[in-house]
XYZ file of C-alpha atoms in Angstrom:
613
model
C -6.109 -69.139 22.519
C -2.425 -68.764 21.940
C -3.014 -69.326 18.105
C -5.898 -66.510 18.246
C -3.391 -64.058 19.840
C -0.726 -64.961 17.232
C -3.218 -64.338 14.602
C -4.237 -60.889 15.812
C -0.479 -59.821 15.956
C 0.086 -61.064 12.415
C -2.929 -59.225 11.240
C -2.003 -55.824 13.029
C 1.604 -56.159 11.582
C 0.195 -56.564 7.934
C -1.818 -53.630 8.282
C 0.986 -51.546 9.521
C 2.906 -52.599 6.512
C 0.155 -51.878 4.096
C -0.253 -48.379 5.689
C 3.562 -47.726 5.139
C 3.128 -48.680 1.613
C 0.338 -46.389 1.233
C 2.042 -43.485 2.786
C 5.199 -43.922 0.917
C 3.036 -44.196 -2.196
C 1.371 -40.762 -1.368
C 4.623 -39.389 -0.911
C 6.085 -40.235 -4.366
C 3.026 -39.010 -6.082
C 3.898 -36.239 -8.436
C 2.676 -32.882 -7.549
C 2.309 -29.869 -10.086
C 5.019 -27.500 -10.113
C 4.112 -24.128 -8.763
C 4.649 -21.273 -11.268
C 6.197 -18.094 -9.555
C 5.536 -14.486 -10.772
C 8.336 -12.540 -11.664
C 7.974 -10.428 -8.644
C 7.957 -13.748 -6.333
C 10.933 -15.227 -8.404
C 13.047 -11.969 -7.766
C 12.064 -11.923 -4.136
C 13.172 -15.649 -3.592
C 16.538 -14.735 -4.355
C 16.842 -11.959 -1.548
C 19.188 -12.264 1.268
C 16.766 -11.973 4.166
C 17.352 -10.004 7.401
C 16.013 -11.344 10.557
C 15.588 -7.679 12.343
C 11.847 -6.992 12.565
C 10.395 -3.669 11.687
C 9.289 -1.628 14.447
C 7.026 0.978 12.642
C 3.544 -0.093 13.252
C -0.006 1.179 12.171
C -0.496 3.234 15.389
C 2.756 5.405 14.663
C 1.903 5.522 10.885
C -1.674 6.797 11.866
C -0.286 9.430 13.991
C 1.934 10.738 11.522
C -1.135 11.208 8.770
C -3.436 12.455 11.448
C -4.414 16.179 10.868
C -6.907 16.403 13.932
C -4.074 17.681 16.334
C -2.957 20.229 13.644
C -6.496 21.552 13.339
C -7.282 21.722 16.958
C -3.901 23.499 17.927
C -4.199 25.916 14.984
C -7.861 26.859 16.092
C -6.869 27.410 19.688
C -3.808 29.629 18.667
C -5.979 31.784 16.401
C -8.922 31.985 18.766
C -7.385 31.778 22.327
C -8.163 34.791 24.637
C -5.463 35.723 27.068
C -7.757 37.475 29.151
C -10.089 34.997 30.080
C -9.384 33.176 33.262
C -9.523 29.249 32.891
C -10.601 27.053 35.793
C -7.592 24.571 35.913
C -5.731 23.281 39.236
C -2.267 25.004 38.712
C -1.370 27.526 41.730
C 0.094 30.671 40.262
C 3.144 30.912 42.755
C 3.989 27.393 41.757
C 3.829 28.368 37.950
C 5.845 31.423 38.598
C 8.502 29.200 40.256
C 8.486 26.727 37.262
C 8.638 29.694 34.512
C 11.672 31.047 36.449
C 13.504 27.811 36.408
C 12.922 27.523 32.642
C 14.071 31.037 31.987
C 17.402 30.268 33.954
C 18.007 27.668 31.336
C 17.001 29.265 28.037
C 17.788 32.241 25.833
C 14.395 33.185 25.978
C 12.824 35.652 27.880
C 10.380 33.673 29.730
C 8.388 35.882 32.295
C 5.188 35.051 34.084
C 2.040 37.155 33.090
C -1.516 36.378 33.405
C -2.214 35.863 29.589
C 0.599 33.126 29.785
C -1.042 31.405 32.581
C -4.498 31.410 30.905
C -2.966 29.851 27.843
C -1.059 27.083 29.807
C -4.328 26.506 31.610
C -6.350 26.297 28.663
C -3.941 23.609 27.115
C -3.812 21.584 30.241
C -7.692 21.698 30.362
C -8.553 20.875 26.675
C -5.532 19.493 25.168
C -3.941 16.824 27.402
C -4.530 14.010 25.028
C -3.238 15.664 22.058
C -0.058 16.488 23.977
C 0.512 12.806 24.957
C 0.414 11.948 21.366
C 2.534 14.872 20.247
C 5.150 13.621 22.846
C 5.396 10.213 21.324
C 6.006 11.862 17.520
C 8.600 14.234 19.178
C 11.045 11.273 19.934
C 11.173 10.780 16.088
C 11.357 14.387 14.909
C 13.120 16.164 17.743
C 16.515 14.539 17.095
C 16.229 15.962 13.574
C 15.629 19.450 14.690
C 17.937 19.468 17.503
C 20.972 18.412 15.142
C 20.279 21.022 12.585
C 19.805 23.781 15.311
C 23.101 22.808 16.848
C 25.001 23.272 13.603
C 23.383 26.715 13.102
C 23.692 27.803 16.965
C 19.871 28.038 17.126
C 18.461 27.668 20.715
C 17.288 23.973 20.892
C 13.986 25.109 22.494
C 12.937 26.187 19.158
C 12.069 22.558 18.392
C 8.791 23.300 20.094
C 7.751 25.709 17.543
C 7.214 22.962 15.008
C 4.451 21.547 17.412
C 2.672 25.147 17.136
C 3.281 25.409 13.504
C 2.277 22.024 12.280
C 1.676 19.681 15.169
C 4.587 17.757 13.907
C 2.790 16.824 10.723
C 4.972 16.991 7.546
C 1.842 16.719 5.231
C 0.044 19.758 6.972
C -1.181 22.704 4.636
C -2.616 25.773 5.923
C -5.451 27.674 4.578
C -2.898 29.889 2.973
C -0.893 27.253 1.365
C 1.925 27.113 3.914
C 3.376 23.609 3.920
C 5.252 21.078 6.134
C 6.451 20.727 9.467
C 7.889 24.380 9.417
C 4.822 25.893 7.412
C 6.853 27.523 4.591
C 4.877 29.273 1.866
C 5.858 28.581 -1.756
C 7.812 31.744 -1.988
C 9.737 31.359 1.243
C 10.506 27.653 0.362
C 11.974 28.789 -3.033
C 13.987 31.691 -1.273
C 15.643 29.178 0.915
C 16.269 26.797 -1.769
C 13.884 24.127 -0.950
C 13.059 22.118 -4.249
C 9.284 22.238 -5.234
C 8.331 20.412 -8.586
C 5.975 18.108 -9.945
C 7.725 15.282 -8.107
C 9.032 16.785 -4.949
C 8.119 19.350 -2.403
C 10.975 19.694 0.042
C 9.061 21.917 2.330
C 7.581 18.397 3.599
C 11.126 17.087 3.926
C 11.812 17.026 7.579
C 15.957 17.323 7.120
C 15.854 20.269 4.418
C 12.897 22.153 5.681
C 14.489 22.120 9.088
C 17.847 23.198 7.878
C 15.898 26.224 5.914
C 14.280 26.896 9.273
C 17.624 27.129 10.929
C 18.974 29.481 8.441
C 15.782 31.850 8.602
C 16.144 31.901 12.301
C 19.924 32.760 12.230
C 19.223 35.683 9.827
C 16.420 37.169 11.589
C 18.347 37.058 14.970
C 21.040 39.128 13.050
C 18.257 41.599 12.477
C 16.350 41.855 15.917
C 18.670 40.353 18.516
C 15.663 38.928 20.206
C 14.616 35.341 19.855
C 11.002 36.280 20.885
C 10.901 38.905 17.899
C 12.512 36.082 15.745
C 9.374 33.949 16.448
C 6.940 36.744 15.769
C 8.829 37.533 12.425
C 8.623 33.812 11.475
C 4.729 33.885 12.068
C 3.834 37.344 10.588
C 7.108 38.253 8.486
C 9.689 40.978 9.699
C 7.786 43.779 8.079
C 4.966 43.319 10.537
C 7.403 43.200 13.366
C 9.139 46.341 12.340
C 5.817 48.319 12.158
C 4.844 47.053 15.632
C 8.257 48.454 17.052
C 7.498 51.838 15.400
C 3.841 52.040 16.827
C 4.929 51.090 20.195
C 7.289 54.023 20.249
C 10.699 52.188 19.603
C 10.178 49.261 22.165
C 11.939 46.092 21.365
C 10.360 43.682 23.863
C 7.838 41.103 22.361
C 5.565 41.690 25.483
C 5.877 45.533 24.894
C 4.636 45.282 21.095
C 2.587 42.433 21.442
C -0.692 44.455 21.164
C 0.572 46.091 17.906
C 1.155 42.659 15.960
C -1.337 40.975 13.967
C -4.053 39.052 16.122
C -2.732 35.423 15.309
C 0.739 36.413 16.244
C -0.316 37.930 19.588
C -1.211 34.283 20.677
C 1.744 32.727 18.662
C 4.668 33.272 20.941
C 2.603 32.568 24.291
C 1.467 29.357 22.559
C 5.173 28.347 21.878
C 6.079 29.302 25.678
C 2.983 27.148 26.931
C 3.950 24.261 24.618
C 7.637 24.500 26.282
C 6.013 24.174 29.734
C 3.749 21.353 29.126
C 6.836 19.280 27.566
C 9.107 20.258 30.543
C 6.389 19.531 33.181
C 4.290 16.878 31.630
C 4.741 14.501 34.503
C 3.772 16.761 37.060
C 0.446 17.361 35.218
C -0.410 13.557 34.737
C 0.424 13.809 30.973
C 1.713 10.253 30.127
C 3.334 10.116 26.393
C 2.069 7.584 24.240
C 4.490 4.671 23.197
C 7.274 5.909 20.763
C 7.141 3.170 18.248
C 10.129 4.133 16.226
C 12.945 6.856 16.636
C 14.876 8.463 13.938
C 17.956 6.552 14.530
C 16.053 3.251 13.524
C 15.736 4.427 10.183
C 18.366 5.316 7.428
C 18.537 6.312 3.762
C 19.728 4.951 0.626
C 20.414 6.785 -2.850
C 18.252 5.534 -5.419
C 19.715 4.918 -9.002
C 16.470 4.702 -11.129
C 12.988 5.904 -10.662
C 10.747 3.562 -8.994
C 7.304 3.862 -7.326
C 6.392 3.386 -3.667
C 4.278 0.321 -4.859
C 7.304 -1.200 -6.431
C 9.246 -0.870 -3.362
C 6.400 -2.024 -1.063
C 5.957 -5.210 -3.036
C 9.716 -6.102 -3.383
C 10.680 -5.305 0.518
C 7.299 -6.648 1.835
C 6.165 -3.532 3.825
C 3.237 -1.437 3.685
C 3.113 1.333 1.038
C 1.714 3.875 3.553
C 4.972 3.348 5.655
C 6.862 4.415 2.553
C 4.790 7.292 2.252
C 5.212 8.203 5.810
C 8.972 8.180 5.974
C 9.291 10.209 2.576
C 6.732 12.860 2.751
C 8.213 15.000 0.292
C 7.521 12.868 -2.697
C 4.228 14.193 -3.766
C 3.385 11.399 -6.474
C 4.469 8.093 -4.376
C 7.248 7.949 -6.840
C 11.154 8.313 -6.162
C 12.352 10.300 -9.255
C 15.607 10.173 -11.072
C 17.176 13.465 -12.318
C 20.240 13.066 -14.284
C 23.270 14.682 -12.243
C 21.174 14.824 -9.025
C 20.548 12.430 -5.870
C 17.397 11.425 -4.412
C 17.366 9.391 -1.284
C 14.889 7.050 0.185
C 14.455 6.488 3.933
C 13.375 3.120 5.225
C 13.660 1.177 8.394
C 17.227 -0.152 8.909
C 16.162 -3.737 8.460
C 14.556 -2.880 5.223
C 17.695 -0.830 4.018
C 19.779 -4.056 4.511
C 17.296 -5.895 2.276
C 17.594 -3.079 -0.302
C 21.229 -2.793 -0.409
C 22.013 -6.408 -0.437
C 19.653 -7.005 -3.315
C 20.082 -3.856 -5.476
C 20.689 -5.751 -8.672
C 17.679 -7.769 -8.439
C 15.398 -4.830 -7.425
C 16.507 -2.506 -10.208
C 16.003 -5.595 -12.909
C 12.432 -5.811 -11.478
C 11.879 -2.117 -11.797
C 13.296 -2.032 -15.476
C 11.034 -4.954 -16.225
C 7.958 -3.352 -14.875
C 8.764 -0.160 -16.651
C 8.444 -1.907 -20.124
C 4.634 -2.481 -19.138
C 3.437 0.991 -18.105
C -0.365 0.860 -18.042
C -2.948 3.522 -17.372
C -4.286 3.781 -13.750
C -6.476 0.552 -12.969
C -9.501 3.038 -12.131
C -9.486 4.511 -15.378
C -8.767 1.198 -17.163
C -11.942 -0.221 -15.533
C -13.921 2.543 -16.831
C -12.845 2.717 -20.363
C -11.677 -0.666 -21.211
C -14.138 -2.994 -22.919
C -14.941 -6.159 -21.021
C -13.579 -9.280 -22.575
C -16.437 -11.266 -24.020
C -16.196 -14.741 -25.306
C -16.140 -15.129 -29.103
C -18.843 -17.070 -30.754
C -17.498 -19.863 -32.722
C -19.062 -21.508 -36.043
C -21.517 -24.247 -35.550
C -19.328 -26.851 -37.024
C -16.284 -25.862 -34.482
C -18.608 -25.873 -31.497
C -19.552 -29.504 -32.256
C -15.917 -30.270 -31.144
C -15.920 -28.451 -27.893
C -16.715 -29.441 -24.398
C -17.614 -26.875 -21.608
C -17.703 -27.150 -17.762
C -19.986 -25.566 -15.440
C -20.075 -25.522 -11.535
C -23.598 -25.378 -10.363
C -24.258 -22.338 -8.136
C -26.727 -21.703 -5.418
C -30.225 -20.836 -7.006
C -29.284 -22.783 -10.447
C -31.651 -25.392 -12.050
C -31.189 -27.316 -15.395
C -33.580 -24.992 -17.226
C -31.550 -21.989 -16.552
C -28.183 -23.626 -17.391
C -29.349 -25.304 -20.658
C -30.914 -21.735 -21.528
C -27.473 -20.071 -20.875
C -25.691 -22.449 -23.081
C -28.375 -22.740 -25.665
C -28.852 -26.457 -25.321
C -31.607 -28.917 -24.415
C -32.429 -30.133 -20.919
C -32.609 -33.715 -22.272
C -29.023 -33.334 -23.773
C -27.681 -31.722 -20.520
C -29.115 -34.824 -18.734
C -27.563 -37.257 -21.096
C -24.131 -35.782 -21.006
C -24.036 -36.018 -17.127
C -26.042 -39.243 -16.593
C -28.732 -37.395 -14.808
C -31.928 -39.193 -14.229
C -33.956 -36.296 -12.803
C -34.072 -32.522 -13.196
C -32.610 -31.797 -9.768
C -28.787 -31.156 -9.527
C -26.689 -30.648 -6.553
C -24.905 -27.553 -5.476
C -21.313 -27.391 -6.553
C -21.453 -30.329 -9.174
C -19.516 -29.752 -12.121
C -21.539 -30.315 -15.486
C -20.168 -31.333 -18.816
C -21.856 -29.211 -21.562
C -21.291 -30.013 -25.128
C -22.065 -27.960 -28.263
C -25.843 -28.572 -29.343
C -24.910 -28.911 -33.104
C -26.549 -32.471 -33.227
C -29.661 -31.315 -31.365
C -30.485 -27.910 -32.861
C -28.140 -26.537 -35.136
C -30.854 -23.877 -36.334
C -30.549 -22.054 -32.762
C -28.765 -18.894 -32.417
C -25.392 -19.619 -31.169
C -24.483 -17.800 -27.990
C -21.155 -16.559 -26.483
C -19.725 -18.823 -23.790
C -19.941 -17.152 -20.328
C -16.749 -16.275 -18.605
C -17.924 -16.513 -15.027
C -17.220 -19.647 -12.914
C -15.103 -21.194 -15.683
C -11.739 -22.629 -14.729
C -8.899 -20.121 -14.514
C -7.344 -21.432 -17.885
C -10.763 -21.075 -19.608
C -11.922 -17.831 -17.979
C -10.662 -15.398 -20.758
C -11.499 -14.945 -24.304
C -10.470 -12.501 -26.902
C -12.075 -9.076 -27.643
C -12.980 -7.817 -31.044
C -10.014 -6.889 -33.430
C -10.317 -3.336 -32.726
C -9.807 -4.120 -28.921
C -6.718 -6.234 -29.385
C -4.464 -3.489 -27.623
C -6.993 -2.853 -24.647
C -6.508 -4.224 -21.145
C -7.718 -7.788 -20.922
C -10.006 -8.146 -17.836
C -11.166 -11.434 -16.124
C -14.074 -11.329 -13.633
C -15.179 -13.525 -11.173
C -18.738 -14.052 -9.491
C -18.265 -14.801 -5.622
C -19.838 -17.898 -4.798
C -20.963 -19.705 -1.491
C -17.875 -20.336 0.723
C -15.473 -18.151 -1.097
C -13.280 -15.808 0.518
C -10.571 -13.279 -1.029
C -7.948 -15.535 0.043
C -9.273 -18.642 -1.806
C -9.869 -16.548 -5.004
C -6.420 -14.808 -5.101
C -5.127 -18.654 -4.965
C -7.503 -20.003 -7.460
C -6.466 -16.842 -10.010
C -2.737 -17.068 -8.884
C -2.947 -13.362 -7.616
C -2.695 -11.611 -4.198
C -5.499 -10.434 -1.894
C -3.948 -7.006 -2.186
C -3.979 -6.942 -5.907
C -7.835 -8.010 -6.012
C -8.604 -5.198 -3.264
C -6.852 -2.623 -5.289
C -8.738 -3.865 -8.667
C -11.924 -3.578 -6.906
C -11.604 -0.609 -4.630
C -12.246 -3.034 -1.600
C -11.611 -1.243 1.995
C -11.803 -4.672 3.897
C -11.746 -8.363 3.278
C -15.444 -8.947 3.354
C -17.239 -9.703 -0.106
C -20.803 -10.342 -0.671
C -22.317 -13.555 -2.256
C -23.003 -12.867 -6.020
C -20.570 -9.786 -6.329
C -18.583 -9.598 -9.617
C -14.747 -9.222 -8.931
C -12.040 -8.097 -11.411
C -9.501 -10.672 -10.618
C -6.829 -9.863 -13.348
C -6.106 -7.139 -15.589
C -3.159 -7.151 -18.192
C -2.266 -4.617 -20.758
C -0.910 -6.787 -23.687
C -0.673 -6.315 -27.468
C -1.482 -9.692 -29.167
C -0.583 -10.489 -32.751
C -4.110 -11.716 -33.313
C -7.052 -13.028 -31.236
C -5.746 -14.913 -28.049
C -6.587 -18.553 -27.708
C -7.534 -20.376 -24.486
C -3.664 -20.748 -24.104
C -3.154 -17.092 -23.909
C -6.171 -17.025 -21.559
C -4.033 -19.251 -19.119
C -1.010 -17.041 -19.233
C -3.105 -13.886 -18.552
C -4.946 -15.843 -15.745
C -1.501 -16.252 -13.927
C -1.526 -12.534 -13.453
C 2.202 -12.364 -14.518
C 3.186 -10.125 -17.493
C 6.553 -11.766 -17.010
C 5.482 -15.360 -17.489
C 3.323 -14.044 -20.467
C 6.643 -12.917 -22.101
C 8.574 -15.958 -21.107
C 6.179 -18.417 -22.662
C 6.354 -16.443 -25.933
C 2.604 -16.089 -26.582
C 1.491 -14.725 -29.760
C -0.326 -16.161 -32.879
C 3.031 -16.975 -34.246
C 4.440 -19.118 -31.463
C 2.356 -20.953 -28.860
C 4.107 -23.401 -26.301
C 3.074 -24.339 -22.876
C 3.491 -27.115 -20.122
C 0.212 -28.495 -18.988
C -0.316 -30.507 -15.611
C -2.804 -33.249 -15.630
C -5.731 -32.671 -13.280
C -7.916 -35.245 -11.765
C -10.540 -36.427 -14.347
C -8.555 -35.260 -17.283
C -8.186 -37.393 -20.355
C -6.507 -36.996 -23.570
C -9.519 -35.965 -25.393
C -10.404 -33.311 -22.861
C -6.965 -31.708 -22.946
C -6.902 -31.593 -26.679
C -10.142 -29.760 -26.476
C -8.474 -26.987 -24.539
C -5.943 -26.182 -27.319
C -7.636 -25.327 -30.760
C -6.067 -27.268 -33.456
C -4.346 -29.801 -31.236
C -5.295 -33.519 -31.691
C -4.743 -36.612 -29.237
C -2.110 -37.839 -31.578
C -0.166 -34.705 -31.326
C -0.250 -34.830 -27.451
C 1.036 -38.309 -27.679
C 3.695 -37.588 -30.167
C 4.956 -34.520 -28.287
C 5.393 -36.582 -24.906
C 6.369 -40.066 -25.950
C 2.863 -41.411 -24.699
C 1.875 -44.963 -25.907
C -1.413 -45.414 -24.179
C -4.082 -43.027 -22.891
C -3.168 -43.550 -19.117
C -2.690 -40.086 -17.409
C -1.666 -39.510 -13.748
C -2.724 -36.242 -11.723
C 0.184 -33.965 -11.711
C 1.821 -35.263 -14.826
C 3.543 -32.636 -17.163
C 2.523 -32.540 -20.632
C 4.261 -30.539 -23.358
C 1.876 -28.627 -25.696
C 3.300 -27.201 -28.998
C 1.485 -24.635 -31.095
């Protein structure tokens, strides 16, 4: 019994020792080096900041949403002050609150039935809209108040932006008025707002608010009454002057209101009703939605070179839409660079820290990308010829071996026909005893030079080949056209696995194929890479490998051209010196041995081989 127990202990000890040795051996196994794109290599040197951004999709959606703007604009134009609205708000209580507001404001806030009807209409129909507007106001109102304080303009005029644009810097009226303060083109130019192909400062919160402050100050010097200033802002000072004359020289807004244009008649009451709802929102059960970010949580940086929002988004790992929302004055999603002028980029403070800490790398990346300007991807996909494999002479085909992964619905007959070979040869090359073939099995396909040399030679299909074999050359006339690589979605594929397979990103695949979600259908053909490169002559399989890496920079660094090819190859499971040599035209087994000091043919997965052209 004792001997039996000792034997069990010894056996367990030996098993543990063997397991430890296997584990150590696995850890020492050589792994292939992961090649980074130029963008990733730049970002890997960035100094990271831990502060998390507080700008989320909810806030961004609110900024671009035009539904509130459309609703409020329609209300102001069609509201009837004489129609009584059934809403719980005692008249006496409303009078008391308006009086309290009047005591704290330079505006002449008086009760009248028309104002009561508009307030009740907003309460009945626009409670949800005002809840959202109050969340946005936490970002914009500090900007307005700072500018108004500098120009000695009443701070209450900040509520006018709610009436004008529903706090949307991208709002555009039917007449072409643009931005938070709805400046027409001519008025914007009059107040020195820059409007050109790249920039429209009518959508810039800071500059447009400064222009609005300037306008208000000048109009107050003319009329001496803030209600008339608001009326002139809406309909122009000329219409206000005409209304004063038609009223017999009266100078109160409420006295000349009926002589003003119809829209302006509801304009000031809508402004006062907005002020009331913001002041007494709690009393009416209006709960502001969460303010995701405030203005003081953002900052600006002066940009020293032209760069696109996409480049900034890629470098700083943030959504491009977020940059658009914080910088609404840039019309083409590009921060331009004009000699002698400054252009600023507004970002969350944590992203500003990353930008400032890594400016040299950021501008180096932008300069690198500017050397490879391409036409828009949507246009490129329409006009660029799809790259097809070049048919090779029969004597050269006899030296080549291709690989095909069996997909759902395939059979040996279809595969043989696709590669112009006989089923008998296909079975012989892959040691198949029957005509059935398993899904996912990789078949070896040789040229059919020995079997039927008289058959027409067909081009090798690009779809479902290994990434390094997936792109062949176009005709000579298409040397300078974008090279496009396509992939047919197979069973079990998703965007993540496809992106990893072709060394690209999910976002890039979605952009190339105009996908709005991550769902892809079985059998769908996806464009996975597209590179604009000028080749010295027809690209080889080696150049295809560089293109499949989806990095123009790696393509340049490797020096690919017909004049100078050189590459590192990492041995995969199942590789042999013969199969590797066939990947590179003109390369022999002896060449690979000589370049890498190999004496025998033993290869290990992950082993790095040098391939010279």
